[in-house]
Coordinates of C-alpha atoms and ligand atoms in Angstrom, one line a residue:
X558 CA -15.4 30.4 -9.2
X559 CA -14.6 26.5 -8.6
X560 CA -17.8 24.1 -8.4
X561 CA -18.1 22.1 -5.1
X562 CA -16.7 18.9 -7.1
X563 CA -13.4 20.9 -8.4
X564 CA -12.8 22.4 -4.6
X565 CA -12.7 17.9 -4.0
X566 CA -10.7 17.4 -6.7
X567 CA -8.2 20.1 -5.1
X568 CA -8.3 18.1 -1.7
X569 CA -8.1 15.0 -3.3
X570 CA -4.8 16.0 -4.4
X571 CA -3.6 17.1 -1.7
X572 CA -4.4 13.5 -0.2
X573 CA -3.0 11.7 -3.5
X574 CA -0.1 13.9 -3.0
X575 CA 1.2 12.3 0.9
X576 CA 0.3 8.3 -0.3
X577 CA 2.3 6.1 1.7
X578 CA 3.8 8.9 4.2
X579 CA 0.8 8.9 6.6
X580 CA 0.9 5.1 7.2
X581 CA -0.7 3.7 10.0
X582 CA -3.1 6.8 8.9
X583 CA -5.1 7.6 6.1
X584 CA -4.3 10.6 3.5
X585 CA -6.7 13.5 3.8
X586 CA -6.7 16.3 2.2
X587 CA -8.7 19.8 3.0
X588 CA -9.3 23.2 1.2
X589 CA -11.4 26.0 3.2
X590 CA -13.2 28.4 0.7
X591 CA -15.1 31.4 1.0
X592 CA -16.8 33.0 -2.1
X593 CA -14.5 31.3 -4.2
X594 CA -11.3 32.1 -2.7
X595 CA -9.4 29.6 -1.0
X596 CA -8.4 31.1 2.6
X597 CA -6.2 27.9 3.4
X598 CA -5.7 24.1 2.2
X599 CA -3.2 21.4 3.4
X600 CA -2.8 17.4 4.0
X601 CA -2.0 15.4 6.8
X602 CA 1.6 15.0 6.7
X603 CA 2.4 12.0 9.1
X604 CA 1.2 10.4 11.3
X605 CA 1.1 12.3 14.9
X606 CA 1.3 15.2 13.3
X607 CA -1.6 18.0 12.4
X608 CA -4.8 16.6 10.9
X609 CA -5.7 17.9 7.3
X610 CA -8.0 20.1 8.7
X611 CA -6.5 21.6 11.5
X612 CA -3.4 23.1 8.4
X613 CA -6.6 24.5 6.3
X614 CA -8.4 26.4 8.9
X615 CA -5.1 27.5 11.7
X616 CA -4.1 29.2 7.8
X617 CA -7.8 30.6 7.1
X618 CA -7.8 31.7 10.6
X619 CA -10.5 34.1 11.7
X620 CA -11.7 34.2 8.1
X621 CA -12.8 30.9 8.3
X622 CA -16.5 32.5 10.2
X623 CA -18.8 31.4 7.4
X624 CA -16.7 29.9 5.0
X625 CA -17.2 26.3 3.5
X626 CA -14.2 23.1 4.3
X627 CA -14.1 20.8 1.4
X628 CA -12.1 17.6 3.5
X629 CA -12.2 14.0 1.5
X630 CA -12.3 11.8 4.9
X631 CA -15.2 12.8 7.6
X632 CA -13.2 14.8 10.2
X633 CA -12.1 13.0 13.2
X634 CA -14.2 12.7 16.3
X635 CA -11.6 11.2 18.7
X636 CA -8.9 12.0 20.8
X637 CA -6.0 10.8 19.2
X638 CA -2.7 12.4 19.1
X639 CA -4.3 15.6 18.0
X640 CA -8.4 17.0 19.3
X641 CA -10.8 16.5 17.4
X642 CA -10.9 18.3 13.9
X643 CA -14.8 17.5 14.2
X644 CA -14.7 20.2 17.5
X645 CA -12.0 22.5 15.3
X646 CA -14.4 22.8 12.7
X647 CA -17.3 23.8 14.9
X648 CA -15.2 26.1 16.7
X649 CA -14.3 27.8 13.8
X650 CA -17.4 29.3 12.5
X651 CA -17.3 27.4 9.3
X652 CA -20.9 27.1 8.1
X653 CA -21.1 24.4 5.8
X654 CA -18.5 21.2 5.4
X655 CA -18.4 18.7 2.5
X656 CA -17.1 15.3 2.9
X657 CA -15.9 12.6 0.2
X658 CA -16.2 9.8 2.2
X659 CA -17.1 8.6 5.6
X660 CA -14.9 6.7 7.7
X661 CA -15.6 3.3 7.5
X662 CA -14.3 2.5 10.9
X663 CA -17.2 1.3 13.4
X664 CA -15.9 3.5 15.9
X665 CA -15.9 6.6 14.0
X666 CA -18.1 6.3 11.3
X667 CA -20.7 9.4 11.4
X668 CA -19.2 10.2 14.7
X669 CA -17.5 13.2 13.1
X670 CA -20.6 14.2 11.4
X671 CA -23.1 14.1 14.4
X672 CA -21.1 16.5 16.1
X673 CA -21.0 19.0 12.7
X674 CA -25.0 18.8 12.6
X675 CA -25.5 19.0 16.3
X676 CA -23.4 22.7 16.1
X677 CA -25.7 23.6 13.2
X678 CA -23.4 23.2 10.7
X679 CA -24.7 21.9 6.9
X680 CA -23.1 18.6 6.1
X681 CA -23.2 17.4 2.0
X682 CA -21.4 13.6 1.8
X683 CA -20.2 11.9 -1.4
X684 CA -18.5 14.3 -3.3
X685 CA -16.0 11.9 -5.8
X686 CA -16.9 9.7 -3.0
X687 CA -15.2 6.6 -5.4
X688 CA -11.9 8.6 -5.7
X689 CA -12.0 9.1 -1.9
X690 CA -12.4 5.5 -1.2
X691 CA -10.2 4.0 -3.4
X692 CA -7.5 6.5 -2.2
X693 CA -7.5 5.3 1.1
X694 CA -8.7 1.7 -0.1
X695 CA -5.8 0.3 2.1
X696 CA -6.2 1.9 5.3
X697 CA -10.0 1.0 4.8
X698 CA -9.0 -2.8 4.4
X699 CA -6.5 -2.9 6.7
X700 CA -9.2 -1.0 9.8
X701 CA -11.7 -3.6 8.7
X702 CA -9.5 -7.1 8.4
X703 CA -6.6 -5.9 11.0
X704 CA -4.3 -7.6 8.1
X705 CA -2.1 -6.1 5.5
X706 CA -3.6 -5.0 1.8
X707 CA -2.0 -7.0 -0.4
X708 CA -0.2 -6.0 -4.0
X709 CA 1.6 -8.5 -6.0
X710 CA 3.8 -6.9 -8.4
X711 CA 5.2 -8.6 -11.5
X712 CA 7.6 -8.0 -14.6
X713 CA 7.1 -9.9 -17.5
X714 CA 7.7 -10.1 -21.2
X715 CA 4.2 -9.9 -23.2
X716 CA 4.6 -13.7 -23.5
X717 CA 3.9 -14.0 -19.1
X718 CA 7.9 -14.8 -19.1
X719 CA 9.5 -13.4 -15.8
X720 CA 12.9 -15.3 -16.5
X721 CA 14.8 -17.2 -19.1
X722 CA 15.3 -20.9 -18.7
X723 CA 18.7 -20.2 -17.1
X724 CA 16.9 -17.6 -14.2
X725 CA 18.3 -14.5 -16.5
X726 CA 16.1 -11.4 -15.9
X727 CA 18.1 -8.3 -16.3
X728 CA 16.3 -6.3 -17.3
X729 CA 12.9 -7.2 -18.3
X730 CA 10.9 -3.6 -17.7
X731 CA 12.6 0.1 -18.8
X732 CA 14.0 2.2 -16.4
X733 CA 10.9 4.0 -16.2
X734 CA 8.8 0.8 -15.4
X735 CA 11.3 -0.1 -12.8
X736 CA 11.6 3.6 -11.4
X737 CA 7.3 3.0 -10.7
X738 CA 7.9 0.2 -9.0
X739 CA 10.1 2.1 -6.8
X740 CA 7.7 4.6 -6.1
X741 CA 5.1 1.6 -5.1
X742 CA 8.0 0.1 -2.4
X743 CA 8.2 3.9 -1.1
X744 CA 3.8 3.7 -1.1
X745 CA 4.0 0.1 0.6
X746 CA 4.8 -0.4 4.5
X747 CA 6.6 -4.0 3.7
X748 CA 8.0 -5.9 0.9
X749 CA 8.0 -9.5 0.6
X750 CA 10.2 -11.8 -1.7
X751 CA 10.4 -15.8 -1.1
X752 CA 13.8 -17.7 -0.9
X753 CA 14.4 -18.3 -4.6
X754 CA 14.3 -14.7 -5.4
X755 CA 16.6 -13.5 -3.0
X756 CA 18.9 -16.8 -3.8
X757 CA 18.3 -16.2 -7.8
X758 CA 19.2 -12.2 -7.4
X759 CA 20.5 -11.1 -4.2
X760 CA 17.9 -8.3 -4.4
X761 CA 18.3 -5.1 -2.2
X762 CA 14.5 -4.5 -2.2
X763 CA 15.0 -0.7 -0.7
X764 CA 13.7 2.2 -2.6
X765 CA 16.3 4.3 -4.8
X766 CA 14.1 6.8 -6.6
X767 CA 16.3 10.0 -7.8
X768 CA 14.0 12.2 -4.8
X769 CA 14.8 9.9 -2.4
X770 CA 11.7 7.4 -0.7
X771 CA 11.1 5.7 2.5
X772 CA 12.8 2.1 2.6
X773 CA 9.6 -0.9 3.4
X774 CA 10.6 -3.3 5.9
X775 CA 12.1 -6.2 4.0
X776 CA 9.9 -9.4 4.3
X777 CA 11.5 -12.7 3.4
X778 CA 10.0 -16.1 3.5
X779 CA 12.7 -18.6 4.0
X780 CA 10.7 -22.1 5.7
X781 CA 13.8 -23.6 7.4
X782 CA 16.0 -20.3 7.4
X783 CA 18.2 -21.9 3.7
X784 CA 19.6 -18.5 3.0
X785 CA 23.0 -18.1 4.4
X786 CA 25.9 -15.2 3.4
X787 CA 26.3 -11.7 2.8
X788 CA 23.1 -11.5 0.6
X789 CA 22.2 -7.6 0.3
X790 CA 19.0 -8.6 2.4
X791 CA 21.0 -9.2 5.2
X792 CA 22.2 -5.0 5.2
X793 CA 22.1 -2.8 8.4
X794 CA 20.4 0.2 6.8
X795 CA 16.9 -1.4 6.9
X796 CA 14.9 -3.6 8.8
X797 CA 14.9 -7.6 7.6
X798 CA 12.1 -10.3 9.0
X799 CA 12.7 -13.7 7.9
X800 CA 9.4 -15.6 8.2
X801 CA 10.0 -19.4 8.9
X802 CA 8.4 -22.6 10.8
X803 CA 8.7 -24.3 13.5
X804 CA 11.8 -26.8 12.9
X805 CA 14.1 -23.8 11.8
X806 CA 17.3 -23.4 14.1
X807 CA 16.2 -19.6 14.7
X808 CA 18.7 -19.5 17.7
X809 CA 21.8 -20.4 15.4
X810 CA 20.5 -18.0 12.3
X811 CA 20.1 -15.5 15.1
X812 CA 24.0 -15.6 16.1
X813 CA 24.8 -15.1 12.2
X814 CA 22.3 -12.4 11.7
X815 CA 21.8 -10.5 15.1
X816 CA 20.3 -7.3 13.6
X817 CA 17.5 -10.0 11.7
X818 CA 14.2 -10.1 12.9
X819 CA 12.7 -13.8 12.9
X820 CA 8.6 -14.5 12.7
X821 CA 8.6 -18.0 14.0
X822 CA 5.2 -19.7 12.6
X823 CA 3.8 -22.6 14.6
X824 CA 3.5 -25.1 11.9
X825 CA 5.3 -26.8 9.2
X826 CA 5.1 -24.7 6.3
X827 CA 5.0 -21.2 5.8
X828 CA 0.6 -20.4 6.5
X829 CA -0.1 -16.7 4.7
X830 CA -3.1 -15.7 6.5
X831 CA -1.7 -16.6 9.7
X832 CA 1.7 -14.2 8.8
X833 CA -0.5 -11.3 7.4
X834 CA -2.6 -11.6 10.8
X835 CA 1.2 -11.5 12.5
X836 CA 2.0 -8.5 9.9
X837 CA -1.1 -6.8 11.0
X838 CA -0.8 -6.7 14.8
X839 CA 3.1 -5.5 13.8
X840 CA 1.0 -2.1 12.0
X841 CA 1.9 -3.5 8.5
X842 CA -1.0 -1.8 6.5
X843 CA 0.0 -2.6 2.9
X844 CA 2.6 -5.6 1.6
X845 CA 4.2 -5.4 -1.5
X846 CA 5.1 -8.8 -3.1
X847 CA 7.9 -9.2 -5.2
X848 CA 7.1 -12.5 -6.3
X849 CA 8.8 -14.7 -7.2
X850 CA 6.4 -17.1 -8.8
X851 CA 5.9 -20.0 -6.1
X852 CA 5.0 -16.8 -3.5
X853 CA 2.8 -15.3 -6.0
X854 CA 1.0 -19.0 -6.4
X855 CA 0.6 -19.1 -2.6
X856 CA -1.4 -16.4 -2.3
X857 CA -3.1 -16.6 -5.6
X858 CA -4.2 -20.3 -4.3
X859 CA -4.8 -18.5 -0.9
X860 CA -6.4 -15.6 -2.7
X861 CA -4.8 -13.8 -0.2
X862 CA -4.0 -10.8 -3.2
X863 CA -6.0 -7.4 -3.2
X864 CA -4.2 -6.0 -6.3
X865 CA -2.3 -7.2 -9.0
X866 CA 0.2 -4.7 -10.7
X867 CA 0.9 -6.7 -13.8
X868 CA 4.6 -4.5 -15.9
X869 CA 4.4 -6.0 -19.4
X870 CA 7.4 -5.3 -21.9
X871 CA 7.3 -5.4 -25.6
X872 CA 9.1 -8.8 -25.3
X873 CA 9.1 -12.6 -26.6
X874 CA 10.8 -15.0 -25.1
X875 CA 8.9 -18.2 -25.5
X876 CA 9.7 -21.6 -24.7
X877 CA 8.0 -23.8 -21.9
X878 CA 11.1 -23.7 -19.7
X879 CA 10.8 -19.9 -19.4
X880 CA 10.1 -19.2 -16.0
X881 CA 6.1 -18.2 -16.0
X882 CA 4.7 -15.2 -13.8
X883 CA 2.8 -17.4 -11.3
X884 CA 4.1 -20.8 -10.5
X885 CA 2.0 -24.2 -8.6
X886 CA -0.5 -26.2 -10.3
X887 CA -3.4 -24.7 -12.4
X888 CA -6.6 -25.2 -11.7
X889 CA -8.2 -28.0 -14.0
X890 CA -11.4 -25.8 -15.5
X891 CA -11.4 -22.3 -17.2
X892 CA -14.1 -21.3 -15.0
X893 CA -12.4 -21.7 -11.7
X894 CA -9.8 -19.2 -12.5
X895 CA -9.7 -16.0 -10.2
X896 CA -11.7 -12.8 -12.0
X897 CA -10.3 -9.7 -11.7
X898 CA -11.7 -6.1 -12.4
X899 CA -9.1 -4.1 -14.5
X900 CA -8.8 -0.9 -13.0
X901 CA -6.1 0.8 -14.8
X902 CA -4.0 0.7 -17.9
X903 CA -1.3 2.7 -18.5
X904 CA 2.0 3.0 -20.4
X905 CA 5.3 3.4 -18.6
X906 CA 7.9 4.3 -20.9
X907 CA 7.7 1.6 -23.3
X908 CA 6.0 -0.7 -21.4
X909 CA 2.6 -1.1 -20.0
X910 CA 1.2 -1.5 -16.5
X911 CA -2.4 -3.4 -15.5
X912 CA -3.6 -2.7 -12.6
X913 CA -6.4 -5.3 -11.4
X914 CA -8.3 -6.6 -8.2
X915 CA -10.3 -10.0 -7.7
X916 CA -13.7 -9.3 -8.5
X917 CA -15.7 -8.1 -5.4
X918 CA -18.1 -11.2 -4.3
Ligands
AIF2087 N1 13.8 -8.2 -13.7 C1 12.9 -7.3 -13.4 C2 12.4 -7.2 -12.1 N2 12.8 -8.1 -11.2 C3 12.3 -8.2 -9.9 C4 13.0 -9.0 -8.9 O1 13.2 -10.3 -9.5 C5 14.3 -8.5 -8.5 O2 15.0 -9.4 -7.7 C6 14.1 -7.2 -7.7 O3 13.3 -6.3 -8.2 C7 15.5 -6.6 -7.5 O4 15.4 -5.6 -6.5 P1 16.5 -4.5 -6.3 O5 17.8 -5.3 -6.0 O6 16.1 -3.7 -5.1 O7 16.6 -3.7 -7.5 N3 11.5 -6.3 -11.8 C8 11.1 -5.3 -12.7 O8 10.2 -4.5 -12.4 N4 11.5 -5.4 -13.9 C9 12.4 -6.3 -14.3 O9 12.9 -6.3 -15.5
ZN2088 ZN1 -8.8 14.9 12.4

């Protein structure tokens, strides 16, 4: 017999298991039980398709009559592509639903849950609440500040070096290290590199894990649209926006690069919160940025960064003209540098990855 918190955990992965598929949805997970037997379980797939819910209880059927649903997202009150799973639920004759986390949504939240009391039905919130949340931590942001979350990714030597003087950074990271970051561009909607990088190492930025993985759309921030030739950016197979200002001669880079999309920004330089705002009427939920270090100043100055995933290698370079992690100009005091909350640690073949976010406040 499972306690109510391992019957969570179960659901939980479920959710964990379909990150980055369900985008512009959330990951859910359910499990229906009945005297400690699970009669059905499942995930939402993609977006569009079946709810979470409606997998776990269609495979419980009509055992479901007095059974318990363990779901880590309050069930869905609204008619979206799919009824309610709120209605499903009561329909089904399950007596008793747990829920990890309400949806923070204004025009959901407890929506779900009013309907599951009103029918009778016994309604426990907050089980691994935390986990729930920070599963879906991007979908949360992204439904409250209609912009992208934002991870800057970096790979340095344990000295902060992400190149040596002469740009050289092959590799820096294993190929374990490098294989994770993969699996991040597959989690992430978008990638974003600036000029230099794409200049300094023609990077493909498309996801080649061994099991395959969605390509992000490839961002690029070029100001007066500099990059010019075959760079491996410039590929058919996935879908290129080049973010510049208002001088650029988009109507002659558009001739060169017909298949290119172009975000044209109204001002002279390239303004972050006004292209995440662009990104997130364009359904971008989470950007992944690739650095290099003047883009990962910009929105470390903007503080424009929700998560830092920090690769560090058992490596010494040294020297001052090393290329550093995050370029710009420092701030002046100690105390006006940007806190973070460490949330994870963890070693990747020989390396080790931080994970961190600006402290809340
Ligand atoms: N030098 C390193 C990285 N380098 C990161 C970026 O500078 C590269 O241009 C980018 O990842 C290349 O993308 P690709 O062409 O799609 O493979 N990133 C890493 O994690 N470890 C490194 O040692
Ligand atoms: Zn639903």
């Amino acid at each position: 017999m499972q306690s109510k918190t391992e019957w969570m955990e179960l659901a939980l992965q479920l959710a964990k298991a379909t990150e980055g598929q369900t985008s512009p949805n959330p990951s859910v997970g359910a499990v229906v039980v009945k005297d400690g037997i699970i009669l059905g379980m499942g995930s939402h797939l993609q977006a569009g398709e079946a709810h979470a819910e409606v997998h776990a209880i269609n495979q419980a059927g009509d055992k479901a009559k007095g059974a318990e649903i363990y779901v880590t997202l309050e069930p869905c009150a609204h008619f979206g592509k799919t009824p309610p799973c709120a209605n499903l639920i009561v329909e089904s004759g399950i007596k008793k639903v747990y829920i990890a986390c309400v949806d923070p949504n204004p025009q959901v939240a407890g929506k779900g849950i009013k309907i599951l009391e009103q029918a009778g039905i016994e309604v426990e919130v907050g089980i691994k609440e935390t986990q729930a949340i920070l599963l879906n931590r991007k979908f949360f942001h992204y439904m409250e500040k209609k912009r992208p979350y934002v991870t800057l990714k970096a790979a340095m030597t344990l000295d902060g070096k992400t190149a040596t003087s002469t740009g050289d950074s092959k590799w820096i990271t294993s190929k374990e290290a490098r294989e994770m970051v993969h699996q991040s561009r597959h989690q992430h909607d978008a990638i974003l590199v600036g000029k230099e990088t794409v200049l300094k190492d023609d990077p493909q930025l498309t996801t080649r894990l061994p099991q395959g993985g969605k390509n992000p759309i490839r961002i690029i921030l070029d100001t007066h649209l500099t990059i010019k030739g075959d760079y491996q950016i410039f590929s058919r197979d996935v879908p290129t926006w080049i973010v510049c200002t208002q001088e650029a001669d988009v109507k002659g880079h558009k001739e060169l690069y017909p298949h290119v999309e172009f975000i044209q920004l109204p001002t002279k330089t390239i303004e972050l919160a006004d292209l995440l705002a662009i990104l997130g009427e364009r359904q971008i939920q989470s950007l992944y940025v690739e650095g290099g270090q003047t883009v990962h100043a910009s929105f470390l100055k903007e503080q424009l960064a929700d998560e830092y995933h920090w690769y560090i290698a058992p490596k010494l370079l040294g020297g001052q003209d090393a290329r550093s992690v995050i370029g710009g100009i420092s701030p002046l005091k100690m105390d006006e540098a940007t806190d973070l909350d460490i949330s994870e640690i963890k070693e990747v073949g020989q390396d080790i990855l931080v994970v961190a976010r600006p402290k809340k406040g």
